[in-house]
PDB file of N, CA and C in Angstrom:
ATOM      1  N   CYS A   1     -79.734  55.776 176.794  1.00  0.00           N
ATOM      2  CA  CYS A   1     -78.034  55.597 177.373  1.00  0.00           C
ATOM      3  C   CYS A   1     -77.296  55.211 176.088  1.00  0.00           C
ATOM      4  N   SER A   2     -76.079  55.896 175.746  1.00  0.00           N
ATOM      5  CA  SER A   2     -75.290  55.046 174.385  1.00  0.00           C
ATOM      6  C   SER A   2     -74.373  54.819 175.119  1.00  0.00           C
ATOM      7  N   THR A   3     -73.066  54.544 173.993  1.00  0.00           N
ATOM      8  CA  THR A   3     -71.817  54.259 174.489  1.00  0.00           C
ATOM      9  C   THR A   3     -71.296  55.445 174.891  1.00  0.00           C
ATOM     10  N   LEU A   4     -71.486  56.705 174.493  1.00  0.00           N
ATOM     11  CA  LEU A   4     -70.956  58.023 174.968  1.00  0.00           C
ATOM     12  C   LEU A   4     -71.452  58.356 176.366  1.00  0.00           C
ATOM     13  N   GLY A   5     -72.745  57.634 177.142  1.00  0.00           N
ATOM     14  CA  GLY A   5     -73.271  57.841 178.503  1.00  0.00           C
ATOM     15  C   GLY A   5     -74.750  58.164 178.073  1.00  0.00           C
ATOM     16  N   CYS A   6     -75.020  58.838 179.678  1.00  0.00           N
ATOM     17  CA  CYS A   6     -76.665  58.959 179.468  1.00  0.00           C
ATOM     18  C   CYS A   6     -76.755  60.725 179.243  1.00  0.00           C
ATOM     19  N   ASP A   7     -75.666  61.174 179.158  1.00  0.00           N
ATOM     20  CA  ASP A   7     -75.722  62.607 179.242  1.00  0.00           C
ATOM     21  C   ASP A   7     -76.556  63.036 177.987  1.00  0.00           C
ATOM     22  N   SER A   8     -77.266  63.942 178.092  1.00  0.00           N
ATOM     23  CA  SER A   8     -78.002  64.218 176.706  1.00  0.00           C
ATOM     24  C   SER A   8     -77.289  65.937 176.145  1.00  0.00           C
ATOM     25  N   THR A   9     -76.306  66.332 177.037  1.00  0.00           N
ATOM     26  CA  THR A   9     -75.936  67.740 176.651  1.00  0.00           C
ATOM     27  C   THR A   9     -75.453  67.719 175.341  1.00  0.00           C
ATOM     28  N   VAL A  10     -75.426  68.577 174.230  1.00  0.00           N
ATOM     29  CA  VAL A  10     -74.919  69.025 172.807  1.00  0.00           C
ATOM     30  C   VAL A  10     -74.233  70.214 173.259  1.00  0.00           C
ATOM     31  N   TYR A  11     -73.100  69.694 172.570  1.00  0.00           N
ATOM     32  CA  TYR A  11     -71.908  71.109 172.611  1.00  0.00           C
ATOM     33  C   TYR A  11     -71.740  71.342 171.182  1.00  0.00           C
ATOM     34  N   VAL A  12     -71.670  72.527 170.921  1.00  0.00           N
ATOM     35  CA  VAL A  12     -71.202  73.158 169.928  1.00  0.00           C
ATOM     36  C   VAL A  12     -70.003  73.916 169.457  1.00  0.00           C
ATOM     37  N   ILE A  13     -68.627  73.474 168.861  1.00  0.00           N
ATOM     38  CA  ILE A  13     -67.743  74.078 168.769  1.00  0.00           C
ATOM     39  C   ILE A  13     -67.727  75.210 167.645  1.00  0.00           C
ATOM     40  N   ASP A  14     -67.657  76.531 167.860  1.00  0.00           N
ATOM     41  CA  ASP A  14     -67.748  77.750 166.428  1.00  0.00           C
ATOM     42  C   ASP A  14     -66.198  77.980 166.263  1.00  0.00           C
ATOM     43  N   SER A  15     -65.721  77.811 165.315  1.00  0.00           N
ATOM     44  CA  SER A  15     -64.122  78.055 165.171  1.00  0.00           C
ATOM     45  C   SER A  15     -64.105  79.056 164.448  1.00  0.00           C
ATOM     46  N   SER A  16     -65.357  79.961 164.209  1.00  0.00           N
ATOM     47  CA  SER A  16     -65.551  80.992 163.024  1.00  0.00           C
ATOM     48  C   SER A  16     -65.102  82.333 163.981  1.00  0.00           C
ATOM     49  N   ARG A  17     -65.084  82.159 165.323  1.00  0.00           N
ATOM     50  CA  ARG A  17     -64.885  83.600 165.815  1.00  0.00           C
ATOM     51  C   ARG A  17     -63.858  83.323 166.908  1.00  0.00           C
ATOM     52  N   THR A  18     -63.147  84.221 167.392  1.00  0.00           N
ATOM     53  CA  THR A  18     -62.112  83.977 168.662  1.00  0.00           C
ATOM     54  C   THR A  18     -62.859  83.879 169.955  1.00  0.00           C
ATOM     55  N   GLY A  19     -62.117  83.100 171.061  1.00  0.00           N
ATOM     56  CA  GLY A  19     -63.043  83.129 171.884  1.00  0.00           C
ATOM     57  C   GLY A  19     -63.444  84.118 173.006  1.00  0.00           C
ATOM     58  N   ILE A  20     -62.641  85.265 172.757  1.00  0.00           N
ATOM     59  CA  ILE A  20     -62.711  86.273 173.815  1.00  0.00           C
ATOM     60  C   ILE A  20     -64.388  87.015 173.160  1.00  0.00           C
ATOM     61  N   GLU A  21     -63.955  87.116 172.072  1.00  0.00           N
ATOM     62  CA  GLU A  21     -65.486  87.679 170.963  1.00  0.00           C
ATOM     63  C   GLU A  21     -66.633  86.845 171.899  1.00  0.00           C
ATOM     64  N   ASN A  22     -66.604  85.492 171.481  1.00  0.00           N
ATOM     65  CA  ASN A  22     -67.477  84.613 172.144  1.00  0.00           C
ATOM     66  C   ASN A  22     -68.008  85.281 173.660  1.00  0.00           C
ATOM     67  N   ILE A  23     -67.210  85.008 174.410  1.00  0.00           N
ATOM     68  CA  ILE A  23     -67.390  85.358 175.813  1.00  0.00           C
ATOM     69  C   ILE A  23     -68.152  86.513 175.511  1.00  0.00           C
ATOM     70  N   ILE A  24     -67.487  87.687 175.251  1.00  0.00           N
ATOM     71  CA  ILE A  24     -68.341  89.014 175.388  1.00  0.00           C
ATOM     72  C   ILE A  24     -69.698  89.270 174.993  1.00  0.00           C
ATOM     73  N   TRP A  25     -69.829  88.483 173.688  1.00  0.00           N
ATOM     74  CA  TRP A  25     -71.034  88.407 173.297  1.00  0.00           C
ATOM     75  C   TRP A  25     -72.073  87.381 173.876  1.00  0.00           C
ATOM     76  N   ASN A  26     -71.618  86.182 174.165  1.00  0.00           N
ATOM     77  CA  ASN A  26     -72.745  85.349 175.446  1.00  0.00           C
ATOM     78  C   ASN A  26     -72.718  86.323 176.473  1.00  0.00           C
ATOM     79  N   LYS A  27     -71.798  87.025 177.226  1.00  0.00           N
ATOM     80  CA  LYS A  27     -72.476  87.569 178.264  1.00  0.00           C
ATOM     81  C   LYS A  27     -73.393  88.759 178.138  1.00  0.00           C
ATOM     82  N   ALA A  28     -73.164  89.247 176.796  1.00  0.00           N
ATOM     83  CA  ALA A  28     -74.161  90.581 176.258  1.00  0.00           C
ATOM     84  C   ALA A  28     -75.898  89.998 176.053  1.00  0.00           C
ATOM     85  N   VAL A  29     -75.318  88.547 175.635  1.00  0.00           N
ATOM     86  CA  VAL A  29     -76.766  88.117 175.361  1.00  0.00           C
ATOM     87  C   VAL A  29     -77.285  87.623 176.629  1.00  0.00           C
ATOM     88  N   GLU A  30     -77.176  87.356 177.567  1.00  0.00           N
ATOM     89  CA  GLU A  30     -77.305  86.613 179.081  1.00  0.00           C
ATOM     90  C   GLU A  30     -77.862  88.246 179.731  1.00  0.00           C
ATOM     91  N   GLU A  31     -77.325  89.150 179.467  1.00  0.00           N
ATOM     92  CA  GLU A  31     -77.737  90.619 179.716  1.00  0.00           C
ATOM     93  C   GLU A  31     -78.582  91.103 179.060  1.00  0.00           C
ATOM     94  N   ASN A  32     -78.467  92.529 178.882  1.00  0.00           N
ATOM     95  CA  ASN A  32     -79.654  93.010 177.775  1.00  0.00           C
ATOM     96  C   ASN A  32     -78.308  93.841 176.874  1.00  0.00           C
ATOM     97  N   LEU A  33     -78.582  93.735 175.683  1.00  0.00           N
ATOM     98  CA  LEU A  33     -77.794  94.739 174.748  1.00  0.00           C
ATOM     99  C   LEU A  33     -78.138  96.344 175.013  1.00  0.00           C
ATOM    100  N   VAL A  34     -79.391  96.330 175.122  1.00  0.00           N
ATOM    101  CA  VAL A  34     -80.044  97.329 175.013  1.00  0.00           C
ATOM    102  C   VAL A  34     -80.525  97.642 176.436  1.00  0.00           C
ATOM    103  N   PHE A  35     -80.273  98.829 177.051  1.00  0.00           N
ATOM    104  CA  PHE A  35     -80.778  99.228 178.317  1.00  0.00           C
ATOM    105  C   PHE A  35     -81.331 100.685 178.487  1.00  0.00           C
ATOM    106  N   PRO A  36     -81.847 101.523 179.416  1.00  0.00           N
ATOM    107  CA  PRO A  36     -82.583 100.700 180.403  1.00  0.00           C
ATOM    108  C   PRO A  36     -83.930  99.719 179.990  1.00  0.00           C
ATOM    109  N   ASN A  37     -84.096  99.068 180.590  1.00  0.00           N
ATOM    110  CA  ASN A  37     -85.043  98.173 180.468  1.00  0.00           C
ATOM    111  C   ASN A  37     -85.668  97.613 181.764  1.00  0.00           C
ATOM    112  N   PRO A  38     -87.173  98.452 182.226  1.00  0.00           N
ATOM    113  CA  PRO A  38     -88.154  99.414 181.368  1.00  0.00           C
ATOM    114  C   PRO A  38     -87.295 100.359 181.047  1.00  0.00           C
ATOM    115  N   ALA A  39     -87.771 101.266 179.712  1.00  0.00           N
ATOM    116  CA  ALA A  39     -87.385 102.551 179.295  1.00  0.00           C
ATOM    117  C   ALA A  39     -88.650 103.440 179.464  1.00  0.00           C
ATOM    118  N   HIS A  40     -87.800 104.321 179.510  1.00  0.00           N
ATOM    119  CA  HIS A  40     -89.512 105.539 179.618  1.00  0.00           C
ATOM    120  C   HIS A  40     -88.955 106.568 178.447  1.00  0.00           C
ATOM    121  N   ASP A  41     -87.907 107.209 178.121  1.00  0.00           N
ATOM    122  CA  ASP A  41     -87.677 108.100 177.206  1.00  0.00           C
ATOM    123  C   ASP A  41     -86.592 107.717 175.958  1.00  0.00           C
ATOM    124  N   ARG A  42     -85.768 107.111 176.066  1.00  0.00           N
ATOM    125  CA  ARG A  42     -84.765 106.285 175.352  1.00  0.00           C
ATOM    126  C   ARG A  42     -84.171 104.894 175.983  1.00  0.00           C
ATOM    127  N   ILE A  43     -83.301 104.358 174.649  1.00  0.00           N
ATOM    128  CA  ILE A  43     -82.798 103.188 175.087  1.00  0.00           C
ATOM    129  C   ILE A  43     -81.164 103.912 174.663  1.00  0.00           C
ATOM    130  N   ASN A  44     -80.538 102.721 174.959  1.00  0.00           N
ATOM    131  CA  ASN A  44     -79.047 102.908 174.695  1.00  0.00           C
ATOM    132  C   ASN A  44     -78.350 101.151 174.555  1.00  0.00           C
ATOM    133  N   LEU A  45     -77.560 101.269 173.490  1.00  0.00           N
ATOM    134  CA  LEU A  45     -76.814 100.182 173.214  1.00  0.00           C
ATOM    135  C   LEU A  45     -75.645 100.018 174.149  1.00  0.00           C
ATOM    136  N   GLN A  46     -75.103  98.688 174.874  1.00  0.00           N
ATOM    137  CA  GLN A  46     -73.970  98.856 175.372  1.00  0.00           C
ATOM    138  C   GLN A  46     -72.665  99.008 174.557  1.00  0.00           C
ATOM    139  N   ALA A  47     -72.061  99.639 175.516  1.00  0.00           N
ATOM    140  CA  ALA A  47     -70.857 100.238 175.145  1.00  0.00           C
ATOM    141  C   ALA A  47     -70.004  99.725 174.114  1.00  0.00           C
ATOM    142  N   SER A  48     -69.896  98.097 174.660  1.00  0.00           N
ATOM    143  CA  SER A  48     -68.588  97.305 174.043  1.00  0.00           C
ATOM    144  C   SER A  48     -69.576  96.945 172.391  1.00  0.00           C
ATOM    145  N   PHE A  49     -70.645  97.232 172.013  1.00  0.00           N
ATOM    146  CA  PHE A  49     -71.520  96.796 170.880  1.00  0.00           C
ATOM    147  C   PHE A  49     -71.457  98.315 170.083  1.00  0.00           C
ATOM    148  N   ILE A  50     -71.062  99.404 170.269  1.00  0.00           N
ATOM    149  CA  ILE A  50     -71.602 100.715 169.566  1.00  0.00           C
ATOM    150  C   ILE A  50     -70.350 100.534 168.081  1.00  0.00           C
ATOM    151  N   ASP A  51     -69.352 100.207 168.640  1.00  0.00           N
ATOM    152  CA  ASP A  51     -68.558 100.108 166.844  1.00  0.00           C
ATOM    153  C   ASP A  51     -69.052  99.045 165.868  1.00  0.00           C
ATOM    154  N   LEU A  52     -69.857  98.114 166.350  1.00  0.00           N
ATOM    155  CA  LEU A  52     -70.219  97.234 165.698  1.00  0.00           C
ATOM    156  C   LEU A  52     -71.776  97.283 165.157  1.00  0.00           C
ATOM    157  N   LEU A  53     -72.338  98.170 165.854  1.00  0.00           N
ATOM    158  CA  LEU A  53     -73.910  98.594 165.060  1.00  0.00           C
ATOM    159  C   LEU A  53     -74.165  98.937 163.804  1.00  0.00           C
ATOM    160  N   GLN A  54     -75.237  98.230 163.224  1.00  0.00           N
ATOM    161  CA  GLN A  54     -75.391  98.474 161.782  1.00  0.00           C
ATOM    162  C   GLN A  54     -76.803  98.912 162.315  1.00  0.00           C
ATOM    163  N   GLU A  55     -77.899  98.498 163.277  1.00  0.00           N
ATOM    164  CA  GLU A  55     -79.109  99.030 163.232  1.00  0.00           C
ATOM    165  C   GLU A  55     -79.765  98.608 164.604  1.00  0.00           C
ATOM    166  N   ILE A  56     -80.864  99.398 165.007  1.00  0.00           N
ATOM    167  CA  ILE A  56     -81.806  98.903 166.041  1.00  0.00           C
ATOM    168  C   ILE A  56     -82.760  99.410 165.587  1.00  0.00           C
ATOM    169  N   ARG A  57     -83.709  98.154 165.824  1.00  0.00           N
ATOM    170  CA  ARG A  57     -85.364  98.282 165.385  1.00  0.00           C
ATOM    171  C   ARG A  57     -86.298  98.102 166.756  1.00  0.00           C
ATOM    172  N   ILE A  58     -87.345  98.545 166.598  1.00  0.00           N
ATOM    173  CA  ILE A  58     -88.223  98.281 167.615  1.00  0.00           C
ATOM    174  C   ILE A  58     -89.536  97.968 166.674  1.00  0.00           C
ATOM    175  N   TYR A  59     -89.903  96.243 167.197  1.00  0.00           N
ATOM    176  CA  TYR A  59     -91.041  95.722 166.726  1.00  0.00           C
ATOM    177  C   TYR A  59     -92.527  95.865 167.719  1.00  0.00           C
ATOM    178  N   ASN A  60     -93.876  96.188 167.544  1.00  0.00           N
ATOM    179  CA  ASN A  60     -94.797  95.672 168.308  1.00  0.00           C
ATOM    180  C   ASN A  60     -94.844  94.172 168.286  1.00  0.00           C
ATOM    181  N   LEU A  61     -95.932  93.827 169.294  1.00  0.00           N
ATOM    182  CA  LEU A  61     -96.240  92.254 169.291  1.00  0.00           C
ATOM    183  C   LEU A  61     -96.654  91.580 168.203  1.00  0.00           C
ATOM    184  N   GLU A  62     -97.162  92.743 167.194  1.00  0.00           N
ATOM    185  CA  GLU A  62     -97.928  91.898 166.001  1.00  0.00           C
ATOM    186  C   GLU A  62     -96.676  92.054 164.718  1.00  0.00           C
ATOM    187  N   GLY A  63     -95.352  92.329 165.235  1.00  0.00           N
ATOM    188  CA  GLY A  63     -94.578  92.189 164.407  1.00  0.00           C
ATOM    189  C   GLY A  63     -94.314  93.635 163.319  1.00  0.00           C
ATOM    190  N   GLN A  64     -94.974  94.311 163.601  1.00  0.00           N
ATOM    191  CA  GLN A  64     -94.928  95.428 162.851  1.00  0.00           C
ATOM    192  C   GLN A  64     -93.623  96.756 163.185  1.00  0.00           C
ATOM    193  N   LEU A  65     -93.012  97.094 162.398  1.00  0.00           N
ATOM    194  CA  LEU A  65     -91.833  97.851 162.734  1.00  0.00           C
ATOM    195  C   LEU A  65     -92.374  99.126 163.078  1.00  0.00           C
ATOM    196  N   VAL A  66     -92.111  99.295 164.524  1.00  0.00           N
ATOM    197  CA  VAL A  66     -92.354 101.002 165.199  1.00  0.00           C
ATOM    198  C   VAL A  66     -91.411 101.930 164.967  1.00  0.00           C
ATOM    199  N   LYS A  67     -89.808 101.741 165.181  1.00  0.00           N
ATOM    200  CA  LYS A  67     -89.336 102.347 165.301  1.00  0.00           C
ATOM    201  C   LYS A  67     -87.785 102.060 164.802  1.00  0.00           C
ATOM    202  N   LYS A  68     -87.093 102.570 163.831  1.00  0.00           N
ATOM    203  CA  LYS A  68     -85.554 102.179 163.754  1.00  0.00           C
ATOM    204  C   LYS A  68     -84.633 103.484 163.632  1.00  0.00           C
ATOM    205  N   ALA A  69     -83.491 102.912 164.352  1.00  0.00           N
ATOM    206  CA  ALA A  69     -82.029 103.700 164.275  1.00  0.00           C
ATOM    207  C   ALA A  69     -80.640 103.004 164.022  1.00  0.00           C
ATOM    208  N   LEU A  70     -80.059 104.171 163.591  1.00  0.00           N
ATOM    209  CA  LEU A  70     -78.695 103.769 162.883  1.00  0.00           C
ATOM    210  C   LEU A  70     -77.375 104.154 164.052  1.00  0.00           C
ATOM    211  N   THR A  71     -78.078 104.746 165.128  1.00  0.00           N
ATOM    212  CA  THR A  71     -77.294 105.009 166.160  1.00  0.00           C
ATOM    213  C   THR A  71     -77.599 104.309 167.676  1.00  0.00           C
ATOM    214  N   PRO A  72     -76.470 104.205 168.278  1.00  0.00           N
ATOM    215  CA  PRO A  72     -76.335 103.675 169.354  1.00  0.00           C
ATOM    216  C   PRO A  72     -77.590 103.895 170.896  1.00  0.00           C
ATOM    217  N   GLN A  73     -78.283 105.129 170.421  1.00  0.00           N
ATOM    218  CA  GLN A  73     -79.092 105.629 171.274  1.00  0.00           C
ATOM    219  C   GLN A  73     -80.199 105.926 170.701  1.00  0.00           C
ATOM    220  N   MET A  74     -81.386 105.785 171.108  1.00  0.00           N
ATOM    221  CA  MET A  74     -82.690 105.789 170.293  1.00  0.00           C
ATOM    222  C   MET A  74     -84.037 106.466 171.638  1.00  0.00           C
ATOM    223  N   SER A  75     -84.382 107.392 170.974  1.00  0.00           N
ATOM    224  CA  SER A  75     -85.465 107.842 171.695  1.00  0.00           C
ATOM    225  C   SER A  75     -86.792 106.808 171.526  1.00  0.00           C
ATOM    226  N   VAL A  76     -87.583 106.465 173.007  1.00  0.00           N
ATOM    227  CA  VAL A  76     -88.690 106.238 172.553  1.00  0.00           C
ATOM    228  C   VAL A  76     -90.038 106.754 172.855  1.00  0.00           C
ATOM    229  N   LEU A  77     -89.796 108.075 172.847  1.00  0.00           N
ATOM    230  CA  LEU A  77     -91.079 109.050 173.024  1.00  0.00           C
ATOM    231  C   LEU A  77     -92.015 108.884 171.926  1.00  0.00           C
ATOM    232  N   GLY A  78     -92.895 108.813 172.466  1.00  0.00           N
ATOM    233  CA  GLY A  78     -93.961 108.775 171.484  1.00  0.00           C
ATOM    234  C   GLY A  78     -94.428 107.365 171.071  1.00  0.00           C
ATOM    235  N   ILE A  79     -93.725 106.329 171.444  1.00  0.00           N
ATOM    236  CA  ILE A  79     -94.135 105.159 171.397  1.00  0.00           C
ATOM    237  C   ILE A  79     -95.051 104.578 172.476  1.00  0.00           C
ATOM    238  N   PRO A  80     -96.403 104.045 172.248  1.00  0.00           N
ATOM    239  CA  PRO A  80     -96.900 103.770 173.519  1.00  0.00           C
ATOM    240  C   PRO A  80     -96.582 102.389 174.475  1.00  0.00           C
ATOM    241  N   ALA A  81     -96.841 102.996 175.446  1.00  0.00           N
ATOM    242  CA  ALA A  81     -96.805 102.228 176.746  1.00  0.00           C
ATOM    243  C   ALA A  81     -96.959 100.797 176.415  1.00  0.00           C
ATOM    244  N   GLY A  82     -95.794 100.051 176.967  1.00  0.00           N
ATOM    245  CA  GLY A  82     -96.153  98.322 176.388  1.00  0.00           C
ATOM    246  C   GLY A  82     -95.188  97.467 176.267  1.00  0.00           C
ATOM    247  N   ILE A  83     -95.295  96.520 175.779  1.00  0.00           N
ATOM    248  CA  ILE A  83     -94.208  95.317 175.195  1.00  0.00           C
ATOM    249  C   ILE A  83     -93.658  95.209 174.119  1.00  0.00           C
ATOM    250  N   TYR A  84     -92.590  95.303 173.873  1.00  0.00           N
ATOM    251  CA  TYR A  84     -91.748  95.456 172.172  1.00  0.00           C
ATOM    252  C   TYR A  84     -90.733  94.442 172.146  1.00  0.00           C
ATOM    253  N   LEU A  85     -90.679  94.035 170.881  1.00  0.00           N
ATOM    254  CA  LEU A  85     -89.438  93.366 170.609  1.00  0.00           C
ATOM    255  C   LEU A  85     -88.216  94.173 169.930  1.00  0.00           C
ATOM    256  N   VAL A  86     -86.994  94.291 170.896  1.00  0.00           N
ATOM    257  CA  VAL A  86     -85.882  95.336 170.220  1.00  0.00           C
ATOM    258  C   VAL A  86     -85.017  94.417 169.365  1.00  0.00           C
ATOM    259  N   GLU A  87     -84.561  95.055 168.327  1.00  0.00           N
ATOM    260  CA  GLU A  87     -83.440  93.573 167.768  1.00  0.00           C
ATOM    261  C   GLU A  87     -82.535  94.688 166.929  1.00  0.00           C
ATOM    262  N   VAL A  88     -81.126  94.002 167.489  1.00  0.00           N
ATOM    263  CA  VAL A  88     -80.159  95.014 167.549  1.00  0.00           C
ATOM    264  C   VAL A  88     -79.159  93.977 166.140  1.00  0.00           C
ATOM    265  N   GLN A  89     -79.154  94.615 165.154  1.00  0.00           N
ATOM    266  CA  GLN A  89     -78.311  94.072 164.033  1.00  0.00           C
ATOM    267  C   GLN A  89     -77.018  94.916 164.010  1.00  0.00           C
ATOM    268  N   LEU A  90     -75.924  93.650 164.276  1.00  0.00           N
ATOM    269  CA  LEU A  90     -74.791  94.223 163.835  1.00  0.00           C
ATOM    270  C   LEU A  90     -74.130  93.823 162.693  1.00  0.00           C
ATOM    271  N   LYS A  91     -72.643  94.706 162.282  1.00  0.00           N
ATOM    272  CA  LYS A  91     -72.288  95.076 161.021  1.00  0.00           C
ATOM    273  C   LYS A  91     -71.505  93.195 160.418  1.00  0.00           C
ATOM    274  N   ASP A  92     -71.630  92.421 161.587  1.00  0.00           N
ATOM    275  CA  ASP A  92     -71.298  90.977 161.267  1.00  0.00           C
ATOM    276  C   ASP A  92     -72.120  90.410 161.137  1.00  0.00           C
ATOM    277  N   GLN A  93     -73.526  90.818 160.973  1.00  0.00           N
ATOM    278  CA  GLN A  93     -74.509  89.985 160.719  1.00  0.00           C
ATOM    279  C   GLN A  93     -75.553  89.584 161.702  1.00  0.00           C
ATOM    280  N   ARG A  94     -74.585  89.484 162.778  1.00  0.00           N
ATOM    281  CA  ARG A  94     -75.470  88.869 164.197  1.00  0.00           C
ATOM    282  C   ARG A  94     -76.539  89.878 164.615  1.00  0.00           C
ATOM    283  N   VAL A  95     -77.726  89.420 165.183  1.00  0.00           N
ATOM    284  CA  VAL A  95     -78.788  89.713 165.582  1.00  0.00           C
ATOM    285  C   VAL A  95     -79.111  89.183 166.627  1.00  0.00           C
ATOM    286  N   HIS A  96     -79.517  90.154 167.698  1.00  0.00           N
ATOM    287  CA  HIS A  96     -79.825  89.893 168.912  1.00  0.00           C
ATOM    288  C   HIS A  96     -81.353  90.651 169.324  1.00  0.00           C
ATOM    289  N   ARG A  97     -82.381  89.705 169.749  1.00  0.00           N
ATOM    290  CA  ARG A  97     -83.406  90.181 170.074  1.00  0.00           C
ATOM    291  C   ARG A  97     -83.682  90.046 171.426  1.00  0.00           C
ATOM    292  N   GLN A  98     -84.666  91.018 171.979  1.00  0.00           N
ATOM    293  CA  GLN A  98     -84.863  90.967 173.478  1.00  0.00           C
ATOM    294  C   GLN A  98     -86.232  91.767 173.452  1.00  0.00           C
ATOM    295  N   LYS A  99     -86.897  91.455 174.901  1.00  0.00           N
ATOM    296  CA  LYS A  99     -87.890  92.187 174.884  1.00  0.00           C
ATOM    297  C   LYS A  99     -87.884  93.480 175.507  1.00  0.00           C
ATOM    298  N   LEU A 100     -88.800  94.357 175.462  1.00  0.00           N
ATOM    299  CA  LEU A 100     -88.889  95.948 175.734  1.00  0.00           C
ATOM    300  C   LEU A 100     -89.676  96.213 176.266  1.00  0.00           C
ATOM    301  N   LEU A 101     -89.971  96.557 177.558  1.00  0.00           N
ATOM    302  CA  LEU A 101     -90.884  97.168 178.029  1.00  0.00           C
ATOM    303  C   LEU A 101     -90.820  98.806 177.932  1.00  0.00           C
ATOM    304  N   ILE A 102     -91.532  99.385 177.630  1.00  0.00           N
ATOM    305  CA  ILE A 102     -91.567 100.965 177.418  1.00  0.00           C
ATOM    306  C   ILE A 102     -92.647 101.608 178.584  1.00  0.00           C
ATOM    307  N   VAL A 103     -92.547 102.103 179.500  1.00  0.00           N
ATOM    308  CA  VAL A 103     -93.591 102.915 180.126  1.00  0.00           C
ATOM    309  C   VAL A 103     -93.177 104.271 180.005  1.00  0.00           C
ATOM    310  N   ASP A 104     -94.832 104.829 180.712  1.00  0.00           N
ATOM    311  CA  ASP A 104     -95.038 105.980 180.719  1.00  0.00           C
ATOM    312  C   ASP A 104     -94.291 106.994 181.556  1.00  0.00           C
TER     313      ASP A 104
END
């Protein structure tokens, strides 16, 4: 414990963005930016991030790029069933990564 108490919580204040944008971003990160998950034939970007999209990329578990798109909807047909990492790059340089399960 210190003079500040025994709580080890760290608080970070980011003044570079507006609070409303951060709330939307944090909610999207808690959920999935890309859906449905598991995916069968395509994935979609959440509507609130469509205008911010720069690129969507899918990587296999070895880190190899499997597919990429510049549109908010991407076909996953032809990608073997399995677990992948989907990466969403936004125009403001934020990057969100999430696991993606592709099923037959």
